[in-house]
C-alpha positions as protocol buffer text, in pm:
chain_id: "A"
residue {
  index: 1
  type: MET
  ca { x: 6178 y: 1905 z: -5367 }
}
residue {
  index: 2
  type: GLU
  ca { x: 6143 y: 1733 z: -5035 }
}
residue {
  index: 3
  type: ASN
  ca { x: 6307 y: 1870 z: -4734 }
}
residue {
  index: 4
  type: ASN
  ca { x: 6398 y: 1593 z: -4491 }
}
residue {
  index: 5
  type: GLY
  ca { x: 6530 y: 1808 z: -4216 }
}
residue {
  index: 6
  type: PRO
  ca { x: 6491 y: 1767 z: -3844 }
}
residue {
  index: 7
  type: GLY
  ca { x: 6175 y: 1986 z: -3849 }
}
residue {
  index: 8
  type: ASP
  ca { x: 5995 y: 1753 z: -4090 }
}
residue {
  index: 9
  type: SER
  ca { x: 6085 y: 1449 z: -3883 }
}
residue {
  index: 10
  type: LEU
  ca { x: 5954 y: 1621 z: -3572 }
}
residue {
  index: 11
  type: LYS
  ca { x: 5635 y: 1723 z: -3754 }
}
residue {
  index: 12
  type: SER
  ca { x: 5566 y: 1366 z: -3873 }
}
residue {
  index: 13
  type: GLN
  ca { x: 5630 y: 1224 z: -3526 }
}
residue {
  index: 14
  type: THR
  ca { x: 5393 y: 1483 z: -3378 }
}
residue {
  index: 15
  type: GLU
  ca { x: 5124 y: 1392 z: -3631 }
}
residue {
  index: 16
  type: GLU
  ca { x: 5167 y: 1020 z: -3547 }
}
residue {
  index: 17
  type: ILE
  ca { x: 5136 y: 1093 z: -3178 }
}
residue {
  index: 18
  type: ALA
  ca { x: 4829 y: 1315 z: -3236 }
}
residue {
  index: 19
  type: GLN
  ca { x: 4665 y: 1046 z: -3457 }
}
residue {
  index: 20
  type: SER
  ca { x: 4737 y: 779 z: -3195 }
}
residue {
  index: 21
  type: ALA
  ca { x: 4589 y: 1004 z: -2924 }
}
residue {
  index: 22
  type: ARG
  ca { x: 4275 y: 1067 z: -3136 }
}
residue {
  index: 23
  type: GLU
  ca { x: 4227 y: 692 z: -3189 }
}
residue {
  index: 24
  type: LYS
  ca { x: 4279 y: 624 z: -2819 }
}
residue {
  index: 25
  type: MET
  ca { x: 4028 y: 901 z: -2726 }
}
residue {
  index: 26
  type: ALA
  ca { x: 3772 y: 761 z: -2971 }
}
residue {
  index: 27
  type: GLU
  ca { x: 3818 y: 415 z: -2816 }
}
residue {
  index: 28
  type: ILE
  ca { x: 3777 y: 560 z: -2466 }
}
residue {
  index: 29
  type: ASP
  ca { x: 3462 y: 749 z: -2578 }
}
residue {
  index: 30
  type: ARG
  ca { x: 3307 y: 431 z: -2722 }
}
residue {
  index: 31
  type: ASP
  ca { x: 3390 y: 241 z: -2404 }
}
residue {
  index: 32
  type: PHE
  ca { x: 3247 y: 523 z: -2188 }
}
residue {
  index: 33
  type: GLU
  ca { x: 2924 y: 539 z: -2394 }
}
residue {
  index: 34
  type: GLY
  ca { x: 2881 y: 162 z: -2357 }
}
residue {
  index: 35
  type: LYS
  ca { x: 2935 y: 174 z: -1982 }
}
residue {
  index: 36
  type: LEU
  ca { x: 2701 y: 473 z: -1950 }
}
residue {
  index: 37
  type: ALA
  ca { x: 2426 y: 293 z: -2142 }
}
residue {
  index: 38
  type: ASP
  ca { x: 2476 y: -16 z: -1923 }
}
residue {
  index: 39
  type: LEU
  ca { x: 2455 y: 198 z: -1610 }
}
residue {
  index: 40
  type: GLY
  ca { x: 2133 y: 361 z: -1738 }
}
residue {
  index: 41
  type: ASP
  ca { x: 1978 y: 18 z: -1795 }
}
residue {
  index: 42
  type: ARG
  ca { x: 2078 y: -94 z: -1446 }
}
residue {
  index: 43
  type: VAL
  ca { x: 1926 y: 222 z: -1294 }
}
residue {
  index: 44
  type: LYS
  ca { x: 1596 y: 158 z: -1477 }
}
residue {
  index: 45
  type: THR
  ca { x: 1593 y: -201 z: -1353 }
}
residue {
  index: 46
  type: ALA
  ca { x: 1668 y: -93 z: -995 }
}
residue {
  index: 47
  type: ARG
  ca { x: 1392 y: 170 z: -1005 }
}
residue {
  index: 48
  type: GLY
  ca { x: 1145 y: -91 z: -1127 }
}
residue {
  index: 49
  type: ARG
  ca { x: 1238 y: -324 z: -843 }
}
residue {
  index: 50
  type: ALA
  ca { x: 1224 y: -46 z: -584 }
}
residue {
  index: 51
  type: LYS
  ca { x: 882 y: 64 z: -706 }
}
residue {
  index: 52
  type: GLN
  ca { x: 745 y: -284 z: -624 }
}
residue {
  index: 53
  type: PHE
  ca { x: 834 y: -239 z: -259 }
}
residue {
  index: 54
  type: GLU
  ca { x: 728 y: 126 z: -234 }
}
residue {
  index: 55
  type: PRO
  ca { x: 456 y: 177 z: 28 }
}
residue {
  index: 56
  type: GLU
  ca { x: 125 y: 332 z: -66 }
}
residue {
  index: 57
  type: ALA
  ca { x: 93 y: 705 z: -19 }
}
residue {
  index: 58
  type: ASN
  ca { x: -41 y: 770 z: 330 }
}
residue {
  index: 59
  type: ASN
  ca { x: -188 y: 1083 z: 481 }
}
residue {
  index: 60
  type: ILE
  ca { x: -97 y: 1232 z: 818 }
}
residue {
  index: 61
  type: ALA
  ca { x: -314 y: 979 z: 1002 }
}
residue {
  index: 62
  type: GLY
  ca { x: -125 y: 692 z: 836 }
}
residue {
  index: 63
  type: MET
  ca { x: -416 y: 580 z: 618 }
}
residue {
  index: 64
  type: ASN
  ca { x: -404 y: 516 z: 248 }
}
residue {
  index: 65
  type: PRO
  ca { x: -650 y: 710 z: 30 }
}
residue {
  index: 66
  type: GLU
  ca { x: -906 y: 429 z: 15 }
}
residue {
  index: 67
  type: GLU
  ca { x: -917 y: 394 z: 394 }
}
residue {
  index: 68
  type: ALA
  ca { x: -952 y: 772 z: 435 }
}
residue {
  index: 69
  type: ARG
  ca { x: -1236 y: 780 z: 181 }
}
residue {
  index: 70
  type: GLY
  ca { x: -1416 y: 499 z: 367 }
}
residue {
  index: 71
  type: MET
  ca { x: -1372 y: 676 z: 698 }
}
residue {
  index: 72
  type: GLY
  ca { x: -1510 y: 999 z: 553 }
}
residue {
  index: 73
  type: TYR
  ca { x: -1810 y: 810 z: 416 }
}
residue {
  index: 74
  type: GLY
  ca { x: -1870 y: 651 z: 757 }
}
residue {
  index: 75
  type: PHE
  ca { x: -1859 y: 988 z: 934 }
}
residue {
  index: 76
  type: THR
  ca { x: -2100 y: 1136 z: 679 }
}
residue {
  index: 77
  type: VAL
  ca { x: -2354 y: 859 z: 730 }
}
residue {
  index: 78
  type: GLY
  ca { x: -2311 y: 868 z: 1108 }
}
residue {
  index: 79
  type: TYR
  ca { x: -2359 y: 1242 z: 1129 }
}
residue {
  index: 80
  type: ALA
  ca { x: -2670 y: 1219 z: 910 }
}
residue {
  index: 81
  type: VAL
  ca { x: -2829 y: 940 z: 1113 }
}
residue {
  index: 82
  type: ILE
  ca { x: -2754 y: 1107 z: 1448 }
}
residue {
  index: 83
  type: GLY
  ca { x: -2759 y: 1474 z: 1351 }
}
residue {
  index: 84
  type: MET
  ca { x: -3077 y: 1490 z: 1146 }
}
residue {
  index: 85
  type: PRO
  ca { x: -3313 y: 1383 z: 1429 }
}
residue {
  index: 86
  type: ILE
  ca { x: -3138 y: 1615 z: 1674 }
}
residue {
  index: 87
  type: ALA
  ca { x: -3159 y: 1910 z: 1435 }
}
residue {
  index: 88
  type: MET
  ca { x: -3524 y: 1842 z: 1361 }
}
residue {
  index: 89
  type: TYR
  ca { x: -3597 y: 1807 z: 1736 }
}
residue {
  index: 90
  type: VAL
  ca { x: -3448 y: 2151 z: 1797 }
}
residue {
  index: 91
  type: VAL
  ca { x: -3658 y: 2295 z: 1516 }
}
residue {
  index: 92
  type: GLY
  ca { x: -3960 y: 2121 z: 1673 }
}
residue {
  index: 93
  type: LEU
  ca { x: -3888 y: 2282 z: 2010 }
}
residue {
  index: 94
  type: ALA
  ca { x: -3893 y: 2623 z: 1842 }
}
residue {
  index: 95
  type: VAL
  ca { x: -4220 y: 2541 z: 1666 }
}
residue {
  index: 96
  type: ASP
  ca { x: -4372 y: 2415 z: 1993 }
}
residue {
  index: 97
  type: ARG
  ca { x: -4288 y: 2745 z: 2157 }
}
residue {
  index: 98
  type: PHE
  ca { x: -4463 y: 2957 z: 1893 }
}
residue {
  index: 99
  type: ALA
  ca { x: -4731 y: 2731 z: 1741 }
}
residue {
  index: 100
  type: LYS
  ca { x: -5039 y: 2555 z: 1869 }
}
residue {
  index: 101
  type: PRO
  ca { x: -4985 y: 2202 z: 2003 }
}
residue {
  index: 102
  type: ILE
  ca { x: -5074 y: 1905 z: 1786 }
}
residue {
  index: 103
  type: PRO
  ca { x: -5405 y: 1742 z: 1886 }
}
residue {
  index: 104
  type: GLY
  ca { x: -5364 y: 1413 z: 2069 }
}
residue {
  index: 105
  type: GLY
  ca { x: -5081 y: 1517 z: 2301 }
}
residue {
  index: 106
  type: MET
  ca { x: -4801 y: 1490 z: 2041 }
}
residue {
  index: 107
  type: THR
  ca { x: -4545 y: 1772 z: 2032 }
}
residue {
  index: 108
  type: TRP
  ca { x: -4384 y: 1921 z: 1725 }
}
residue {
  index: 109
  type: ALA
  ca { x: -4043 y: 1834 z: 1870 }
}
residue {
  index: 110
  type: GLY
  ca { x: -4128 y: 1462 z: 1888 }
}
residue {
  index: 111
  type: LEU
  ca { x: -4291 y: 1456 z: 1546 }
}
residue {
  index: 112
  type: LEU
  ca { x: -4007 y: 1641 z: 1374 }
}
residue {
  index: 113
  type: ALA
  ca { x: -3748 y: 1421 z: 1553 }
}
residue {
  index: 114
  type: MET
  ca { x: -3916 y: 1113 z: 1402 }
}
residue {
  index: 115
  type: VAL
  ca { x: -3924 y: 1281 z: 1060 }
}
residue {
  index: 116
  type: GLY
  ca { x: -3555 y: 1369 z: 1104 }
}
residue {
  index: 117
  type: GLY
  ca { x: -3477 y: 1008 z: 1190 }
}
residue {
  index: 118
  type: CYS
  ca { x: -3652 y: 889 z: 875 }
}
residue {
  index: 119
  type: LEU
  ca { x: -3467 y: 1150 z: 669 }
}
residue {
  index: 120
  type: GLY
  ca { x: -3132 y: 1053 z: 825 }
}
residue {
  index: 121
  type: ILE
  ca { x: -3187 y: 684 z: 754 }
}
residue {
  index: 122
  type: GLY
  ca { x: -3306 y: 769 z: 403 }
}
residue {
  index: 123
  type: PHE
  ca { x: -2990 y: 972 z: 342 }
}
residue {
  index: 124
  type: ALA
  ca { x: -2778 y: 686 z: 476 }
}
residue {
  index: 125
  type: ILE
  ca { x: -2943 y: 444 z: 232 }
}
residue {
  index: 126
  type: PHE
  ca { x: -2898 y: 690 z: -56 }
}
residue {
  index: 127
  type: ALA
  ca { x: -2532 y: 758 z: 29 }
}
residue {
  index: 128
  type: THR
  ca { x: -2458 y: 385 z: 65 }
}
residue {
  index: 129
  type: ALA
  ca { x: -2614 y: 311 z: -272 }
}
residue {
  index: 130
  type: LYS
  ca { x: -2415 y: 593 z: -430 }
}
residue {
  index: 131
  type: GLN
  ca { x: -2090 y: 472 z: -265 }
}
residue {
  index: 132
  type: ASN
  ca { x: -2141 y: 115 z: -388 }
}
residue {
  index: 133
  type: ARG
  ca { x: -2190 y: 213 z: -753 }
}
């Protein structure tokens, strides 16, 4: 026995409205997902383009890592070539003060400075060969 009263009519109208709202929400969700996927693709493309124009990472002095490495290598070689003879000369001065002089008028300071120069140049050659490998 069907009851076709005003309550049933209202219930069926409510169900129609709810079904229509569900369909409309599903359509909006599909549209939103499509737009979101499109936006994600555009963001990836924009990041790729921006990365092409991104500057290299620089240190505080404004040099990229390769320039800083080259500068460090140059300082190392320079300090070795200049510092080794000076250090050996100072050691020679100490030896001259406490040891007998070398026959022939040569001092330990002069001899060790020359040895230091040879060692400094030898280190520079070794470091350059290692750097160029």
